PDB file of N, CA and C in Angstrom:
ATOM      1  N   MET A   1      78.581   9.182   0.275  1.00 72.00           N
ATOM      2  CA  MET A   1      78.816   8.191   0.714  1.00 72.00           C
ATOM      3  C   MET A   1      77.946   6.595   0.250  1.00 72.00           C
ATOM      4  N   GLU A   2      78.708   5.584  -0.313  1.00 93.00           N
ATOM      5  CA  GLU A   2      77.808   4.474  -0.719  1.00 93.00           C
ATOM      6  C   GLU A   2      77.619   3.603   0.251  1.00 93.00           C
ATOM      7  N   PHE A   3      76.679   2.341   0.143  1.00 97.00           N
ATOM      8  CA  PHE A   3      76.631   1.452   0.700  1.00 97.00           C
ATOM      9  C   PHE A   3      77.017   0.031   0.260  1.00 97.00           C
ATOM     10  N   THR A   4      77.086  -0.869   0.452  1.00 98.00           N
ATOM     11  CA  THR A   4      77.855  -2.659  -0.184  1.00 98.00           C
ATOM     12  C   THR A   4      76.666  -3.041  -0.253  1.00 98.00           C
ATOM     13  N   ASN A   5      76.313  -3.687  -0.813  1.00 97.00           N
ATOM     14  CA  ASN A   5      75.325  -5.015  -1.069  1.00 97.00           C
ATOM     15  C   ASN A   5      75.583  -6.320  -1.023  1.00 97.00           C
ATOM     16  N   ILE A   6      75.330  -6.900  -0.062  1.00 97.00           N
ATOM     17  CA  ILE A   6      76.070  -8.450   0.313  1.00 97.00           C
ATOM     18  C   ILE A   6      74.560  -9.282   0.419  1.00 97.00           C
ATOM     19  N   THR A   7      75.185 -10.296   0.375  1.00 94.00           N
ATOM     20  CA  THR A   7      74.368 -11.835   0.559  1.00 94.00           C
ATOM     21  C   THR A   7      73.914 -12.082   1.771  1.00 94.00           C
ATOM     22  N   LEU A   8      72.566 -12.840   2.038  1.00 91.00           N
ATOM     23  CA  LEU A   8      72.178 -13.130   3.361  1.00 91.00           C
ATOM     24  C   LEU A   8      73.232 -13.776   4.331  1.00 91.00           C
ATOM     25  N   GLN A   9      73.942 -14.827   3.689  1.00 90.00           N
ATOM     26  CA  GLN A   9      74.757 -15.763   4.403  1.00 90.00           C
ATOM     27  C   GLN A   9      75.976 -14.640   4.649  1.00 90.00           C
ATOM     28  N   GLU A  10      76.604 -13.522   3.874  1.00 95.00           N
ATOM     29  CA  GLU A  10      77.472 -12.783   4.208  1.00 95.00           C
ATOM     30  C   GLU A  10      76.737 -11.652   5.612  1.00 95.00           C
ATOM     31  N   GLY A  11      75.217 -11.413   5.567  1.00 95.00           N
ATOM     32  CA  GLY A  11      75.049 -10.645   6.337  1.00 95.00           C
ATOM     33  C   GLY A  11      74.969 -11.386   7.832  1.00 95.00           C
ATOM     34  N   ILE A  12      74.502 -12.692   7.823  1.00 92.00           N
ATOM     35  CA  ILE A  12      74.701 -13.513   8.979  1.00 92.00           C
ATOM     36  C   ILE A  12      76.038 -13.392   9.479  1.00 92.00           C
ATOM     37  N   ASP A  13      76.895 -13.650   8.967  1.00 94.00           N
ATOM     38  CA  ASP A  13      78.151 -14.009   9.140  1.00 94.00           C
ATOM     39  C   ASP A  13      78.799 -12.589   9.470  1.00 94.00           C
ATOM     40  N   ARG A  14      78.497 -11.517   9.091  1.00 96.00           N
ATOM     41  CA  ARG A  14      78.824 -10.147   9.457  1.00 96.00           C
ATOM     42  C   ARG A  14      78.237  -9.560  10.738  1.00 96.00           C
ATOM     43  N   SER A  15      77.057 -10.061  11.015  1.00 95.00           N
ATOM     44  CA  SER A  15      76.236  -9.699  11.976  1.00 95.00           C
ATOM     45  C   SER A  15      76.399 -10.440  13.363  1.00 95.00           C
ATOM     46  N   LYS A  16      77.465 -11.737  13.379  1.00 94.00           N
ATOM     47  CA  LYS A  16      78.315 -12.291  14.293  1.00 94.00           C
ATOM     48  C   LYS A  16      79.549 -11.249  15.020  1.00 94.00           C
ATOM     49  N   GLN A  17      80.028 -10.221  14.274  1.00 96.00           N
ATOM     50  CA  GLN A  17      81.113  -9.362  14.707  1.00 96.00           C
ATOM     51  C   GLN A  17      80.864  -8.527  15.857  1.00 96.00           C
ATOM     52  N   ASP A  18      81.301  -8.408  16.536  1.00 96.00           N
ATOM     53  CA  ASP A  18      81.391  -7.366  17.847  1.00 96.00           C
ATOM     54  C   ASP A  18      81.208  -5.847  16.910  1.00 96.00           C
ATOM     55  N   ASP A  19      81.619  -5.530  16.027  1.00 97.00           N
ATOM     56  CA  ASP A  19      81.382  -4.440  15.383  1.00 97.00           C
ATOM     57  C   ASP A  19      80.146  -3.955  14.251  1.00 97.00           C
ATOM     58  N   HIS A  20      79.617  -4.923  14.248  1.00 97.00           N
ATOM     59  CA  HIS A  20      78.519  -5.005  13.211  1.00 97.00           C
ATOM     60  C   HIS A  20      77.299  -4.951  14.076  1.00 97.00           C
ATOM     61  N   VAL A  21      75.809  -4.315  13.170  1.00 96.00           N
ATOM     62  CA  VAL A  21      74.596  -4.463  14.020  1.00 96.00           C
ATOM     63  C   VAL A  21      73.746  -4.554  12.667  1.00 96.00           C
ATOM     64  N   MET A  22      72.973  -5.596  13.328  1.00 96.00           N
ATOM     65  CA  MET A  22      71.932  -5.712  12.036  1.00 96.00           C
ATOM     66  C   MET A  22      70.410  -5.047  12.295  1.00 96.00           C
ATOM     67  N   PHE A  23      69.815  -4.303  11.248  1.00 96.00           N
ATOM     68  CA  PHE A  23      68.648  -3.499  11.566  1.00 96.00           C
ATOM     69  C   PHE A  23      67.346  -4.369  10.514  1.00 96.00           C
ATOM     70  N   ASP A  24      66.522  -5.123  11.114  1.00 95.00           N
ATOM     71  CA  ASP A  24      65.448  -5.474  10.456  1.00 95.00           C
ATOM     72  C   ASP A  24      64.632  -4.264   9.978  1.00 95.00           C
ATOM     73  N   VAL A  25      64.077  -3.456   8.870  1.00 96.00           N
ATOM     74  CA  VAL A  25      63.892  -2.570   8.669  1.00 96.00           C
ATOM     75  C   VAL A  25      62.090  -2.568   8.335  1.00 96.00           C
ATOM     76  N   ARG A  26      61.547  -3.670   8.551  1.00 95.00           N
ATOM     77  CA  ARG A  26      60.461  -3.925   8.414  1.00 95.00           C
ATOM     78  C   ARG A  26      59.439  -3.685   9.014  1.00 95.00           C
ATOM     79  N   GLU A  27      57.928  -3.242   9.030  1.00 94.00           N
ATOM     80  CA  GLU A  27      57.383  -2.974   9.942  1.00 94.00           C
ATOM     81  C   GLU A  27      57.525  -3.793  11.236  1.00 94.00           C
ATOM     82  N   PRO A  28      56.938  -3.404  12.166  1.00 94.00           N
ATOM     83  CA  PRO A  28      57.255  -4.077  13.795  1.00 94.00           C
ATOM     84  C   PRO A  28      56.186  -5.386  13.841  1.00 94.00           C
ATOM     85  N   TYR A  29      55.050  -5.447  13.119  1.00 94.00           N
ATOM     86  CA  TYR A  29      54.383  -6.852  13.301  1.00 94.00           C
ATOM     87  C   TYR A  29      54.943  -7.458  12.135  1.00 94.00           C
ATOM     88  N   ARG A  30      55.707  -7.355  11.520  1.00 91.00           N
ATOM     89  CA  ARG A  30      56.455  -8.243  10.498  1.00 91.00           C
ATOM     90  C   ARG A  30      57.662  -9.010  11.266  1.00 91.00           C
ATOM     91  N   PHE A  31      58.489  -7.944  12.089  1.00 92.00           N
ATOM     92  CA  PHE A  31      59.376  -8.219  12.797  1.00 92.00           C
ATOM     93  C   PHE A  31      59.071  -9.316  13.894  1.00 92.00           C
ATOM     94  N   LYS A  32      57.741  -8.979  14.618  1.00 92.00           N
ATOM     95  CA  LYS A  32      57.432 -10.126  15.347  1.00 92.00           C
ATOM     96  C   LYS A  32      56.692 -11.280  14.692  1.00 92.00           C
ATOM     97  N   GLN A  33      56.740 -11.598  13.494  1.00 86.00           N
ATOM     98  CA  GLN A  33      56.252 -12.594  12.956  1.00 86.00           C
ATOM     99  C   GLN A  33      57.583 -13.427  12.673  1.00 86.00           C
ATOM    100  N   GLY A  34      58.714 -12.892  12.538  1.00 85.00           N
ATOM    101  CA  GLY A  34      59.707 -13.707  12.666  1.00 85.00           C
ATOM    102  C   GLY A  34      60.937 -12.863  11.662  1.00 85.00           C
ATOM    103  N   HIS A  35      62.462 -12.966  12.450  1.00 88.00           N
ATOM    104  CA  HIS A  35      63.234 -11.953  11.989  1.00 88.00           C
ATOM    105  C   HIS A  35      64.298 -12.871  12.182  1.00 88.00           C
ATOM    106  N   LEU A  36      65.742 -12.226  11.491  1.00 90.00           N
ATOM    107  CA  LEU A  36      66.734 -12.989  11.549  1.00 90.00           C
ATOM    108  C   LEU A  36      67.434 -12.728  13.066  1.00 90.00           C
ATOM    109  N   GLN A  37      68.292 -13.934  13.573  1.00 88.00           N
ATOM    110  CA  GLN A  37      68.833 -14.199  15.034  1.00 88.00           C
ATOM    111  C   GLN A  37      69.624 -12.871  15.072  1.00 88.00           C
ATOM    112  N   GLY A  38      69.623 -12.360  16.149  1.00 91.00           N
ATOM    113  CA  GLY A  38      70.114 -10.915  16.422  1.00 91.00           C
ATOM    114  C   GLY A  38      69.756  -9.570  15.884  1.00 91.00           C
ATOM    115  N   ALA A  39      68.849  -9.479  14.636  1.00 94.00           N
ATOM    116  CA  ALA A  39      68.576  -7.919  14.313  1.00 94.00           C
ATOM    117  C   ALA A  39      67.577  -7.646  15.559  1.00 94.00           C
ATOM    118  N   LEU A  40      67.657  -6.209  15.204  1.00 95.00           N
ATOM    119  CA  LEU A  40      67.038  -5.365  16.120  1.00 95.00           C
ATOM    120  C   LEU A  40      65.681  -4.657  14.879  1.00 95.00           C
ATOM    121  N   SER A  41      64.779  -4.464  15.560  1.00 94.00           N
ATOM    122  CA  SER A  41      63.475  -4.013  15.127  1.00 94.00           C
ATOM    123  C   SER A  41      63.862  -2.469  14.888  1.00 94.00           C
ATOM    124  N   MET A  42      64.234  -1.817  13.566  1.00 94.00           N
ATOM    125  CA  MET A  42      64.595  -0.684  13.207  1.00 94.00           C
ATOM    126  C   MET A  42      63.636  -0.181  11.883  1.00 94.00           C
ATOM    127  N   PRO A  43      62.446  -0.375  12.205  1.00 93.00           N
ATOM    128  CA  PRO A  43      61.891   0.130  10.855  1.00 93.00           C
ATOM    129  C   PRO A  43      62.072   1.402  10.114  1.00 93.00           C
ATOM    130  N   TYR A  44      62.080   1.406   8.761  1.00 87.00           N
ATOM    131  CA  TYR A  44      62.624   2.293   7.900  1.00 87.00           C
ATOM    132  C   TYR A  44      61.931   3.773   7.854  1.00 87.00           C
ATOM    133  N   GLY A  45      60.521   3.432   8.023  1.00 81.00           N
ATOM    134  CA  GLY A  45      59.856   4.988   8.558  1.00 81.00           C
ATOM    135  C   GLY A  45      60.560   5.804   9.703  1.00 81.00           C
ATOM    136  N   VAL A  46      61.139   4.962  10.610  1.00 83.00           N
ATOM    137  CA  VAL A  46      61.684   5.623  11.780  1.00 83.00           C
ATOM    138  C   VAL A  46      63.121   5.910  12.106  1.00 83.00           C
ATOM    139  N   ILE A  47      63.279   5.191  11.064  1.00 80.00           N
ATOM    140  CA  ILE A  47      65.201   5.322  10.820  1.00 80.00           C
ATOM    141  C   ILE A  47      65.714   7.312  10.977  1.00 80.00           C
ATOM    142  N   LYS A  48      66.355   7.341  11.684  1.00 70.00           N
ATOM    143  CA  LYS A  48      66.915   8.881  11.927  1.00 70.00           C
ATOM    144  C   LYS A  48      68.023   8.538  11.914  1.00 70.00           C
ATOM    145  N   ASP A  49      69.357   9.436  12.348  1.00 62.00           N
ATOM    146  CA  ASP A  49      70.580   9.299  12.265  1.00 62.00           C
ATOM    147  C   ASP A  49      70.453   8.288  13.873  1.00 62.00           C
ATOM    148  N   GLN A  50      71.314   7.331  13.929  1.00 68.00           N
ATOM    149  CA  GLN A  50      71.473   6.650  14.971  1.00 68.00           C
ATOM    150  C   GLN A  50      72.816   6.725  15.697  1.00 68.00           C
ATOM    151  N   ASP A  51      72.817   7.432  16.511  1.00 78.00           N
ATOM    152  CA  ASP A  51      74.164   8.220  17.393  1.00 78.00           C
ATOM    153  C   ASP A  51      74.440   6.733  18.273  1.00 78.00           C
ATOM    154  N   ALA A  52      73.481   5.878  18.856  1.00 84.00           N
ATOM    155  CA  ALA A  52      73.671   4.991  19.730  1.00 84.00           C
ATOM    156  C   ALA A  52      74.824   3.762  18.741  1.00 84.00           C
ATOM    157  N   PHE A  53      74.514   4.028  17.520  1.00 89.00           N
ATOM    158  CA  PHE A  53      75.486   2.834  16.674  1.00 89.00           C
ATOM    159  C   PHE A  53      76.304   3.657  16.317  1.00 89.00           C
ATOM    160  N   ARG A  54      77.079   4.306  16.183  1.00 89.00           N
ATOM    161  CA  ARG A  54      77.718   5.423  15.439  1.00 89.00           C
ATOM    162  C   ARG A  54      79.152   4.345  15.195  1.00 89.00           C
ATOM    163  N   ASP A  55      79.582   3.969  16.265  1.00 93.00           N
ATOM    164  CA  ASP A  55      80.586   2.737  16.413  1.00 93.00           C
ATOM    165  C   ASP A  55      80.502   1.731  15.703  1.00 93.00           C
ATOM    166  N   LYS A  56      79.454   0.973  15.147  1.00 95.00           N
ATOM    167  CA  LYS A  56      78.971   0.423  14.535  1.00 95.00           C
ATOM    168  C   LYS A  56      78.765  -0.084  13.012  1.00 95.00           C
ATOM    169  N   LYS A  57      78.904  -0.885  12.108  1.00 97.00           N
ATOM    170  CA  LYS A  57      79.072  -1.025  10.718  1.00 97.00           C
ATOM    171  C   LYS A  57      77.467  -1.621  10.808  1.00 97.00           C
ATOM    172  N   ILE A  58      76.591  -1.204  10.238  1.00 96.00           N
ATOM    173  CA  ILE A  58      75.196  -1.589  10.045  1.00 96.00           C
ATOM    174  C   ILE A  58      74.761  -2.462   8.794  1.00 96.00           C
ATOM    175  N   ILE A  59      74.109  -3.472   9.271  1.00 98.00           N
ATOM    176  CA  ILE A  59      73.330  -4.224   8.033  1.00 98.00           C
ATOM    177  C   ILE A  59      72.262  -3.832   8.090  1.00 98.00           C
ATOM    178  N   VAL A  60      71.539  -3.900   7.090  1.00 97.00           N
ATOM    179  CA  VAL A  60      69.865  -3.755   6.789  1.00 97.00           C
ATOM    180  C   VAL A  60      69.600  -4.638   6.169  1.00 97.00           C
ATOM    181  N   TYR A  61      68.277  -5.177   6.263  1.00 96.00           N
ATOM    182  CA  TYR A  61      67.499  -5.885   4.899  1.00 96.00           C
ATOM    183  C   TYR A  61      65.934  -5.958   5.714  1.00 96.00           C
ATOM    184  N   CYS A  62      65.039  -6.251   4.757  1.00 95.00           N
ATOM    185  CA  CYS A  62      63.653  -6.426   4.398  1.00 95.00           C
ATOM    186  C   CYS A  62      63.124  -7.534   3.945  1.00 95.00           C
ATOM    187  N   ASP A  63      62.120  -7.398   3.360  1.00 92.00           N
ATOM    188  CA  ASP A  63      61.494  -8.386   2.800  1.00 92.00           C
ATOM    189  C   ASP A  63      61.720  -9.022   1.369  1.00 92.00           C
ATOM    190  N   PHE A  64      61.863  -7.493   0.537  1.00 93.00           N
ATOM    191  CA  PHE A  64      62.136  -7.261  -0.898  1.00 93.00           C
ATOM    192  C   PHE A  64      63.249  -6.954  -1.414  1.00 93.00           C
ATOM    193  N   GLY A  65      63.785  -6.007  -0.676  1.00 93.00           N
ATOM    194  CA  GLY A  65      64.786  -5.197  -0.739  1.00 93.00           C
ATOM    195  C   GLY A  65      64.836  -4.058  -1.096  1.00 93.00           C
ATOM    196  N   GLY A  66      63.680  -3.205  -1.417  1.00 94.00           N
ATOM    197  CA  GLY A  66      63.293  -1.779  -1.526  1.00 94.00           C
ATOM    198  C   GLY A  66      63.636  -1.139  -0.389  1.00 94.00           C
ATOM    199  N   GLN A  67      62.953  -1.463   0.864  1.00 95.00           N
ATOM    200  CA  GLN A  67      63.108  -0.393   1.858  1.00 95.00           C
ATOM    201  C   GLN A  67      64.550  -0.795   2.633  1.00 95.00           C
ATOM    202  N   SER A  68      65.254  -1.959   2.611  1.00 96.00           N
ATOM    203  CA  SER A  68      66.406  -1.614   2.945  1.00 96.00           C
ATOM    204  C   SER A  68      67.469  -0.930   2.132  1.00 96.00           C
ATOM    205  N   MET A  69      67.050  -1.118   0.634  1.00 96.00           N
ATOM    206  CA  MET A  69      68.104  -0.039  -0.001  1.00 96.00           C
ATOM    207  C   MET A  69      67.819   1.297   0.550  1.00 96.00           C
ATOM    208  N   LEU A  70      66.741   1.766   0.817  1.00 95.00           N
ATOM    209  CA  LEU A  70      66.293   2.933   1.049  1.00 95.00           C
ATOM    210  C   LEU A  70      67.058   3.419   2.518  1.00 95.00           C
ATOM    211  N   ALA A  71      66.796   2.375   3.108  1.00 95.00           N
ATOM    212  CA  ALA A  71      67.680   2.602   4.711  1.00 95.00           C
ATOM    213  C   ALA A  71      68.739   2.947   4.236  1.00 95.00           C
ATOM    214  N   ALA A  72      69.437   2.206   3.578  1.00 96.00           N
ATOM    215  CA  ALA A  72      71.022   2.302   3.378  1.00 96.00           C
ATOM    216  C   ALA A  72      71.419   3.087   2.705  1.00 96.00           C
ATOM    217  N   ARG A  73      70.785   3.539   1.865  1.00 95.00           N
ATOM    218  CA  ARG A  73      71.149   5.086   1.147  1.00 95.00           C
ATOM    219  C   ARG A  73      71.235   6.250   2.494  1.00 95.00           C
ATOM    220  N   HIS A  74      69.870   6.055   2.661  1.00 92.00           N
ATOM    221  CA  HIS A  74      69.511   7.279   4.276  1.00 92.00           C
ATOM    222  C   HIS A  74      70.895   7.186   5.314  1.00 92.00           C
ATOM    223  N   LEU A  75      71.221   5.937   5.731  1.00 93.00           N
ATOM    224  CA  LEU A  75      72.254   5.876   6.644  1.00 93.00           C
ATOM    225  C   LEU A  75      73.523   6.178   6.018  1.00 93.00           C
ATOM    226  N   ALA A  76      74.008   5.625   4.965  1.00 94.00           N
ATOM    227  CA  ALA A  76      75.422   6.255   4.241  1.00 94.00           C
ATOM    228  C   ALA A  76      75.575   7.501   3.904  1.00 94.00           C
ATOM    229  N   GLU A  77      74.043   7.806   3.931  1.00 92.00           N
ATOM    230  CA  GLU A  77      74.348   9.576   3.492  1.00 92.00           C
ATOM    231  C   GLU A  77      74.939  10.634   5.068  1.00 92.00           C
ATOM    232  N   GLN A  78      74.139   9.774   5.976  1.00 90.00           N
ATOM    233  CA  GLN A  78      74.554   9.686   7.455  1.00 90.00           C
ATOM    234  C   GLN A  78      76.105   9.573   7.691  1.00 90.00           C
ATOM    235  N   GLY A  79      77.012   9.148   6.589  1.00 91.00           N
ATOM    236  CA  GLY A  79      77.994   8.752   7.611  1.00 91.00           C
ATOM    237  C   GLY A  79      78.346   7.274   8.049  1.00 91.00           C
ATOM    238  N   TYR A  80      77.537   6.431   7.917  1.00 93.00           N
ATOM    239  CA  TYR A  80      77.598   5.309   8.450  1.00 93.00           C
ATOM    240  C   TYR A  80      78.092   4.262   7.846  1.00 93.00           C
ATOM    241  N   GLU A  81      78.966   3.170   7.908  1.00 96.00           N
ATOM    242  CA  GLU A  81      79.085   1.822   7.176  1.00 96.00           C
ATOM    243  C   GLU A  81      78.097   0.839   6.744  1.00 96.00           C
ATOM    244  N   VAL A  82      77.461   0.748   5.959  1.00 97.00           N
ATOM    245  CA  VAL A  82      76.083   0.334   5.658  1.00 97.00           C
ATOM    246  C   VAL A  82      76.390  -0.744   4.838  1.00 97.00           C
ATOM    247  N   TYR A  83      75.683  -2.023   5.046  1.00 98.00           N
ATOM    248  CA  TYR A  83      75.780  -3.099   4.004  1.00 98.00           C
ATOM    249  C   TYR A  83      74.078  -3.728   4.380  1.00 98.00           C
ATOM    250  N   ASN A  84      73.625  -4.122   2.852  1.00 98.00           N
ATOM    251  CA  ASN A  84      72.330  -4.225   2.335  1.00 98.00           C
ATOM    252  C   ASN A  84      72.279  -5.341   2.177  1.00 98.00           C
ATOM    253  N   ILE A  85      71.541  -6.257   2.718  1.00 96.00           N
ATOM    254  CA  ILE A  85      71.155  -7.837   2.205  1.00 96.00           C
ATOM    255  C   ILE A  85      70.180  -7.324   0.735  1.00 96.00           C
ATOM    256  N   VAL A  86      70.768  -7.666  -0.295  1.00 95.00           N
ATOM    257  CA  VAL A  86      70.256  -7.441  -1.325  1.00 95.00           C
ATOM    258  C   VAL A  86      69.275  -8.088  -1.589  1.00 95.00           C
ATOM    259  N   GLY A  87      67.855  -7.920  -2.660  1.00 92.00           N
ATOM    260  CA  GLY A  87      66.982  -8.961  -2.643  1.00 92.00           C
ATOM    261  C   GLY A  87      66.085  -9.322  -1.539  1.00 92.00           C
ATOM    262  N   GLY A  88      66.262  -8.743  -0.413  1.00 91.00           N
ATOM    263  CA  GLY A  88      65.479  -8.715   0.761  1.00 91.00           C
ATOM    264  C   GLY A  88      65.546 -10.384   1.578  1.00 91.00           C
ATOM    265  N   ILE A  89      65.312 -10.726   2.630  1.00 86.00           N
ATOM    266  CA  ILE A  89      65.102 -12.299   2.650  1.00 86.00           C
ATOM    267  C   ILE A  89      64.476 -12.996   2.030  1.00 86.00           C
ATOM    268  N   TYR A  90      63.152 -12.632   1.323  1.00 82.00           N
ATOM    269  CA  TYR A  90      62.252 -13.499   0.705  1.00 82.00           C
ATOM    270  C   TYR A  90      63.278 -14.131  -0.740  1.00 82.00           C
ATOM    271  N   TYR A  91      64.115 -13.527  -1.087  1.00 77.00           N
ATOM    272  CA  TYR A  91      64.786 -14.169  -2.262  1.00 77.00           C
ATOM    273  C   TYR A  91      65.580 -15.218  -1.844  1.00 77.00           C
ATOM    274  N   TYR A  92      65.948 -15.016  -0.410  1.00 74.00           N
ATOM    275  CA  TYR A  92      66.756 -16.373   0.291  1.00 74.00           C
ATOM    276  C   TYR A  92      65.806 -17.463   1.178  1.00 74.00           C
ATOM    277  N   ARG A  93      64.700 -17.302   0.431  1.00 71.00           N
ATOM    278  CA  ARG A  93      63.857 -18.574   1.583  1.00 71.00           C
ATOM    279  C   ARG A  93      64.341 -20.149   1.564  1.00 71.00           C
ATOM    280  N   GLY A  94      65.032 -20.358   0.458  1.00 66.00           N
ATOM    281  CA  GLY A  94      65.188 -21.622   0.431  1.00 66.00           C
ATOM    282  C   GLY A  94      66.836 -21.842   1.144  1.00 66.00           C
ATOM    283  N   GLU A  95      67.403 -20.906   1.512  1.00 65.00           N
ATOM    284  CA  GLU A  95      68.603 -20.588   2.144  1.00 65.00           C
ATOM    285  C   GLU A  95      68.293 -20.539   3.656  1.00 65.00           C
ATOM    286  N   LEU A  96      67.017 -19.967   3.810  1.00 62.00           N
ATOM    287  CA  LEU A  96      66.871 -19.765   5.393  1.00 62.00           C
ATOM    288  C   LEU A  96      66.197 -20.891   6.221  1.00 62.00           C
ATOM    289  N   THR A  97      65.402 -22.080   5.014  1.00 62.00           N
ATOM    290  CA  THR A  97      65.090 -22.940   5.239  1.00 62.00           C
ATOM    291  C   THR A  97      66.297 -24.180   5.552  1.00 62.00           C
ATOM    292  N   SER A  98      67.107 -24.310   4.810  1.00 62.00           N
ATOM    293  CA  SER A  98      68.125 -24.695   5.101  1.00 62.00           C
ATOM    294  C   SER A  98      69.225 -24.392   6.266  1.00 62.00           C
ATOM    295  N   LEU A  99      68.985 -23.391   6.572  1.00 59.00           N
ATOM    296  CA  LEU A  99      69.650 -22.929   7.823  1.00 59.00           C
ATOM    297  C   LEU A  99      68.959 -23.264   9.363  1.00 59.00           C
ATOM    298  N   GLY A 100      67.438 -23.559   9.124  1.00 58.00           N
ATOM    299  CA  GLY A 100      66.576 -23.920  10.350  1.00 58.00           C
ATOM    300  C   GLY A 100      66.092 -22.391  10.858  1.00 58.00           C
ATOM    301  N   LEU A 101      66.025 -21.534   9.480  1.00 58.00           N
ATOM    302  CA  LEU A 101      65.262 -20.120   9.629  1.00 58.00           C
ATOM    303  C   LEU A 101      64.220 -20.429   9.142  1.00 58.00           C
ATOM    304  N   LYS A 102      63.080 -19.859  10.081  1.00 57.00           N
ATOM    305  CA  LYS A 102      61.850 -19.556   9.682  1.00 57.00           C
ATOM    306  C   LYS A 102      61.183 -18.125   9.832  1.00 57.00           C
ATOM    307  N   LEU A 103      60.315 -17.425   8.340  1.00 57.00           N
ATOM    308  CA  LEU A 103      60.134 -16.288   8.685  1.00 57.00           C
ATOM    309  C   LEU A 103      58.767 -16.445   8.313  1.00 57.00           C
TER     310      LEU A 103
END
């Protein structure tokens, strides 16, 4: 199974839908420093089969896109519908600022 790459804005829009959940796959200390609203801390190193989210479409992101791509691939192989915020959140620094978000 494949995953779909999306933009930051698409990820934020999708995360507002009841059938989606957003995972921040960075280390917990990075999550504590700042994260996208509504995101859950789910570091790539501890992602396993997420049965609690079996009925959700999963959005993943990290700082630069590498960890989230690996997480997306892993979750897609487990049968989840997954969306990866391509390039990571640092790619969208200007957009985050214009949205009033700080990471």
